[in-house]
Tab-separated table of C-alpha atoms and ligand atoms in Angstrom:
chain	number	residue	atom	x	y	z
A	1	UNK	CA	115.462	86.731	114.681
A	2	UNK	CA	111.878	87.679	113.041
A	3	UNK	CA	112.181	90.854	111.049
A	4	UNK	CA	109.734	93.307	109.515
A	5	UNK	CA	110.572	95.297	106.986
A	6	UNK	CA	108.492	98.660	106.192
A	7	UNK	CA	109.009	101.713	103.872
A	8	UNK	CA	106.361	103.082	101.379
A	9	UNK	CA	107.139	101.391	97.420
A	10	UNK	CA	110.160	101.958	96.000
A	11	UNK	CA	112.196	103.052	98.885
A	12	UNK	CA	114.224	99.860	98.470
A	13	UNK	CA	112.815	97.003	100.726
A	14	UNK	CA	112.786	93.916	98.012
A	15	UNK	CA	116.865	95.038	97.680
A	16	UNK	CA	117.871	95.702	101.185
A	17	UNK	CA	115.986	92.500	101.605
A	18	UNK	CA	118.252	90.276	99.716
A	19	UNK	CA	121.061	92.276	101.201
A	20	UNK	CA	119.804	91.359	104.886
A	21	UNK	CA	118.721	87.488	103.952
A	22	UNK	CA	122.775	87.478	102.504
A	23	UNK	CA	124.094	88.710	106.224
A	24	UNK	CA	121.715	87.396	108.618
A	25	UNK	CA	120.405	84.038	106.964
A	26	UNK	CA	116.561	84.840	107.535
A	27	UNK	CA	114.337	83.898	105.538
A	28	UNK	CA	112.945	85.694	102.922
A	29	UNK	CA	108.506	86.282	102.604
A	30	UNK	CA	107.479	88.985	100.252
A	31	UNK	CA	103.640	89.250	100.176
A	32	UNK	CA	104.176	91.043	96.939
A	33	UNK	CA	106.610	88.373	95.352
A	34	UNK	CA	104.018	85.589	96.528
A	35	UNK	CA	101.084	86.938	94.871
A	36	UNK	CA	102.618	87.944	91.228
A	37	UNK	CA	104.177	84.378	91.679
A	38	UNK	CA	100.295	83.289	92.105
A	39	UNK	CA	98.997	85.591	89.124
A	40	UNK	CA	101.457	84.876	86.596
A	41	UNK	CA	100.871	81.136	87.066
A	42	UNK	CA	96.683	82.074	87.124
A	43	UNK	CA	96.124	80.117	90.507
A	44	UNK	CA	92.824	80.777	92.114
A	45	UNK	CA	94.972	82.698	94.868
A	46	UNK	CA	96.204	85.088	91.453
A	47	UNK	CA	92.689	85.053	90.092
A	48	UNK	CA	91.575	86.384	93.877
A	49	UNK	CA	94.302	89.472	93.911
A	50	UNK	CA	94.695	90.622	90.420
A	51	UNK	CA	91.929	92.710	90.746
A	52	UNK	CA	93.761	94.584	93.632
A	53	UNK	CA	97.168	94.850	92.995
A	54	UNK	CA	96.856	95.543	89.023
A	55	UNK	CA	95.016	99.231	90.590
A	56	UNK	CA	97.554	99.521	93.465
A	57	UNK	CA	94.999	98.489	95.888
A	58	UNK	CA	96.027	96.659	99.357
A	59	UNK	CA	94.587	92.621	98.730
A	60	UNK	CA	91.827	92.481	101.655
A	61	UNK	CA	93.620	91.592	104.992
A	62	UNK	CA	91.611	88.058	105.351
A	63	UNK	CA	93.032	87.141	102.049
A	64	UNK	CA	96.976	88.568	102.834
A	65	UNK	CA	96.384	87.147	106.546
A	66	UNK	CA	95.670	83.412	105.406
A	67	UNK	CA	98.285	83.324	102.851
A	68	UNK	CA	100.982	84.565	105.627
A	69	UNK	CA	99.584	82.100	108.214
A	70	UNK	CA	100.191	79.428	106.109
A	71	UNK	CA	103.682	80.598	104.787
A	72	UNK	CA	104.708	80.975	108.925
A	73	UNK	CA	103.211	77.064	109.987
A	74	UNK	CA	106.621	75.694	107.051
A	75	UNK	CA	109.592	74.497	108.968
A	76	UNK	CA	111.739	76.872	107.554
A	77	UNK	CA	110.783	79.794	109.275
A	78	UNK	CA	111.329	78.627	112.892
A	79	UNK	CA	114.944	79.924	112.689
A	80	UNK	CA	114.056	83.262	111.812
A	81	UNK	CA	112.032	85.117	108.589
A	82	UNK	CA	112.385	88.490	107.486
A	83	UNK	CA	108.371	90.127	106.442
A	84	UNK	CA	108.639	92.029	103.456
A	85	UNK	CA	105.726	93.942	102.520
A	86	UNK	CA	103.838	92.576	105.647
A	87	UNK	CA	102.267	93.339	107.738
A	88	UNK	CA	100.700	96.652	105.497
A	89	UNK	CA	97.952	97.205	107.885
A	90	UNK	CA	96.865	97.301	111.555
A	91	UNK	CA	94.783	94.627	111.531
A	92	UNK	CA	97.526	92.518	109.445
A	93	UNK	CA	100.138	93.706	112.758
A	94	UNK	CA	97.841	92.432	115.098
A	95	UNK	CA	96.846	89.444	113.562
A	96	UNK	CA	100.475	88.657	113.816
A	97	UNK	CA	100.235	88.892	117.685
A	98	UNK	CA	96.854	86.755	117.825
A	99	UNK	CA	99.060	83.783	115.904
A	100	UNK	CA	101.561	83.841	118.295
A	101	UNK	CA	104.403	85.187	116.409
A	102	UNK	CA	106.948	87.387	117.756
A	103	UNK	CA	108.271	90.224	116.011
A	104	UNK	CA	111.808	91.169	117.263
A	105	UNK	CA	111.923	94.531	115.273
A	106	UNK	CA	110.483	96.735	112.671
A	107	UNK	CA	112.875	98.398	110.464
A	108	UNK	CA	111.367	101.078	108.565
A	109	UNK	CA	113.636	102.503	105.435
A	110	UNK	CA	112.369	106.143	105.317
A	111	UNK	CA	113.121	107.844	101.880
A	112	UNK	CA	111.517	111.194	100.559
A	113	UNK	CA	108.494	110.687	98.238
A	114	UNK	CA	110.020	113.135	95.691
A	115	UNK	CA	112.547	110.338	94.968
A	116	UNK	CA	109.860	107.176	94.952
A	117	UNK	CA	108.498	107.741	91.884
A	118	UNK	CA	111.540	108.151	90.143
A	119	UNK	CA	112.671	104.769	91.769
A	120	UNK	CA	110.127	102.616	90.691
A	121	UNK	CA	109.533	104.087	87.127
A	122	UNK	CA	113.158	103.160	86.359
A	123	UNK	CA	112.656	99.851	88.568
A	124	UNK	CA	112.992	96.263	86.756
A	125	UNK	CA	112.390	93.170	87.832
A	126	UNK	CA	113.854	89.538	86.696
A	127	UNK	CA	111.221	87.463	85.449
A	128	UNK	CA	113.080	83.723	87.012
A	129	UNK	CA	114.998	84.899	90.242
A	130	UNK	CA	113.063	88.397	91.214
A	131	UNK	CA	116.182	90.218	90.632
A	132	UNK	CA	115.972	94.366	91.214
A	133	UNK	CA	117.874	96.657	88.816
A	134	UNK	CA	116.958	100.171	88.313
A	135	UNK	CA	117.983	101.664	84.421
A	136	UNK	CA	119.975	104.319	85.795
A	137	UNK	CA	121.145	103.824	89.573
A	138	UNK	CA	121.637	100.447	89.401
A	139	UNK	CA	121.459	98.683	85.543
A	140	UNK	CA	122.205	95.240	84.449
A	141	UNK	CA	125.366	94.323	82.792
A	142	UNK	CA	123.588	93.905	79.878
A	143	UNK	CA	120.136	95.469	78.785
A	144	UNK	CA	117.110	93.049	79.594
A	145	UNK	CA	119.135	90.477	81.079
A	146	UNK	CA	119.481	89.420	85.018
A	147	UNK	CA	122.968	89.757	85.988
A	148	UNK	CA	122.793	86.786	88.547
A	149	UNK	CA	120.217	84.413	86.446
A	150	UNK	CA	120.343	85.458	82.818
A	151	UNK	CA	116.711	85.412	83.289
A	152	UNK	CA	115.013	88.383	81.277
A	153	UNK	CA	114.221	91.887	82.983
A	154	UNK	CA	110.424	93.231	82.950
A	155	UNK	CA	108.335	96.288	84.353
A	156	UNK	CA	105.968	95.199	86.767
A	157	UNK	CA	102.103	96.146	85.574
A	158	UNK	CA	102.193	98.026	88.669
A	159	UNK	CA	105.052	100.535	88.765
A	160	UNK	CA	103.226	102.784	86.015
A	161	UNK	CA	102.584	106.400	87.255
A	162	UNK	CA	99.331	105.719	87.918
A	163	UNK	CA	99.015	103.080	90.096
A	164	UNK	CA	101.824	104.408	91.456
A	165	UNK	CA	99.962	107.132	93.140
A	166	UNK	CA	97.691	104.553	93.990
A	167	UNK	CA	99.695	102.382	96.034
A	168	UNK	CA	101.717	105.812	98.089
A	169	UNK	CA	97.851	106.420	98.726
A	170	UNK	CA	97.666	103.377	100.023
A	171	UNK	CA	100.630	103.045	101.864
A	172	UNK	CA	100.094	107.103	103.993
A	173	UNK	CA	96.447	105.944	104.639
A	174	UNK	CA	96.941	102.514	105.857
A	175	UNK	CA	100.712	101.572	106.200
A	176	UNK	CA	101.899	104.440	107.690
A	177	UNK	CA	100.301	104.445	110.694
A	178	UNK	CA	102.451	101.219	111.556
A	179	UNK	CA	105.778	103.317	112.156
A	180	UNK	CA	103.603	104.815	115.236
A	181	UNK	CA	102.198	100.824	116.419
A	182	UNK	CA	105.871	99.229	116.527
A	183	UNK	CA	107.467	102.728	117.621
A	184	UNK	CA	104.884	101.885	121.126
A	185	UNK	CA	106.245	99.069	121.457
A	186	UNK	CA	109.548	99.836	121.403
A	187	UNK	CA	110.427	98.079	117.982
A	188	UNK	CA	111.200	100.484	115.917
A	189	UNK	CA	114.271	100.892	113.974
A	190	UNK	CA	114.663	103.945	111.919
A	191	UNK	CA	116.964	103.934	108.595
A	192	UNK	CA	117.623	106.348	106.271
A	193	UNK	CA	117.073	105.277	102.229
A	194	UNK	CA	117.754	108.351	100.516
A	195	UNK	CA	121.135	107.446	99.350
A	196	UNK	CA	122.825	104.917	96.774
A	197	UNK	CA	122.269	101.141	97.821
A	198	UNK	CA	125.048	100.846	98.952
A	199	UNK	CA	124.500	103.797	102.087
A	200	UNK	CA	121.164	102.059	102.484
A	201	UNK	CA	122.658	98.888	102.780
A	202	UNK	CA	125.154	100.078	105.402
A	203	UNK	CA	122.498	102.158	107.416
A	204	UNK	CA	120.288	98.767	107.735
A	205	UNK	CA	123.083	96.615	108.520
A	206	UNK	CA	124.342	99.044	111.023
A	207	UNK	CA	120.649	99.289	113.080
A	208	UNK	CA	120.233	95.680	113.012
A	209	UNK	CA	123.662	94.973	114.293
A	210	UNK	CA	123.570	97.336	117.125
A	211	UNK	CA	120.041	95.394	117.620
A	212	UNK	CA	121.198	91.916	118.095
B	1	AMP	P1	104.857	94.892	96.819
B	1	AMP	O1	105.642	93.992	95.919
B	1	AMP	O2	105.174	94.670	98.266
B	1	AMP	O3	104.931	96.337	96.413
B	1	AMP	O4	103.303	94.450	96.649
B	1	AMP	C1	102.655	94.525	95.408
B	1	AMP	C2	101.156	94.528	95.617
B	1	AMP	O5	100.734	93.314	96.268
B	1	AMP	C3	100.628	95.645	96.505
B	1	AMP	O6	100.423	96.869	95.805
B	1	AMP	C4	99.311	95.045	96.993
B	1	AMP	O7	98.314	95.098	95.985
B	1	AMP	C5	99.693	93.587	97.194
B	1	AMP	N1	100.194	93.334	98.563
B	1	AMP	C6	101.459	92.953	98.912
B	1	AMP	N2	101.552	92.795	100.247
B	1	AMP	C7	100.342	93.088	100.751
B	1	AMP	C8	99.798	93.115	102.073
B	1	AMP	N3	100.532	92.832	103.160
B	1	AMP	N4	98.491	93.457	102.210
B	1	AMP	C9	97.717	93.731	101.158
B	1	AMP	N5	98.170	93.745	99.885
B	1	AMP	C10	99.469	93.416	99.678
């Protein structure tokens, strides 16, 4: 099964992620994760994108494209992948058709903006495993440390208010619009993410096992 997962930032894709890769056995490809993998460790792929994604820009699609055409030729992903964070444009969806991939469905987690920023202000991330805790919905055992990993707990550069506002910009202008292209193709999967994890959890696993 080939999943794509969609839902403006912080409405709780990289959790319901794990949640999904624990049930289904998919395989996991965050854009996002790939390319702060790429800047923290300065590649020439991180030296490319920090420019972007450090002012909540979208990384030009021939850049994102390559990098997930690359990630989709590995032997892991013939028995199924789940796209997080991809595709985040039209041309990035159909690009996916011109390789040859087939999508089986789109689930979208829909949550009201009022609650986004919230989300990801309070968001933090493990620095080893890519953990998600959030201060007050969802905290660590124990402050600054991963729960799963030990590994220590950081903001990403990008959830500031800011760039924040940036990347929901982003996401009605040029995301968005990709609800409507997988709705056409009858794809679509609607979810609700304006409860705890745990609802959100149980509306995604509900819609993708009434799919299958
Ligand atoms: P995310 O972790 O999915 O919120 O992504 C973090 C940042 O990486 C985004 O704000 C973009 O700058 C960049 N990015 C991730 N995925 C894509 C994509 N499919 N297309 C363009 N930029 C992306």
């Amino acid at each position: 099964m080939n999943i794509i997962l969609l839902g403006p930032p912080g409405a709780g894709k990289g959790t319901q992620a794990a949640k999904i890769v624990e049930k289904f056995h998919v395989v996991h490809i965050s854009t996002g994760d790939i390319f702060r993998k790429n800047i923290s460790e300065n590649t020439p792929l991180g030296q490319k994108v920090k420019q972007y994604t450090e002012k909540g820009l979208l990384v030009p699609d021939e850049i994102t494209v390559a990098m997930v055409k690359d990630r989709l030729s590995q032997p892991d992903c013939k028995a199924g992948y789940m796209l997080d964070g991809f595709p985040r444009t039209i041309p990035q969806a159909e690009s996916l058709e011109v390789m040859g991939e087939k999508v089986d469905c789109a689930l979208n987690i829909d949550c009201d903006y009022a609650l986004l920023i919230d989300r990801i202000s309070g968001r933090r991330m493990c620095k080893e495993c890519g953990a998600s805790y959030h201060i007050k919905n969802s905290p660590s055992k124990e402050e600054g440390k991963c729960d799963k990993c030990g590994g220590e707990l950081y903001q990403r550069d990008d959830d500031n208010e800011q760039t924040v506002k940036a990347r929901l910009a982003e996401y009605d202008e040029k995301t968005l619009p990709l609800t409507e292209f997988y709705k056409a193709k009858g794809l679509l999967l609607q979810v609700d993410g304006n409860g705890s994890i745990e609802q959100t959890t149980e509306n995604v696993y509900k819609a993708l096992t009434s799919f299958i």
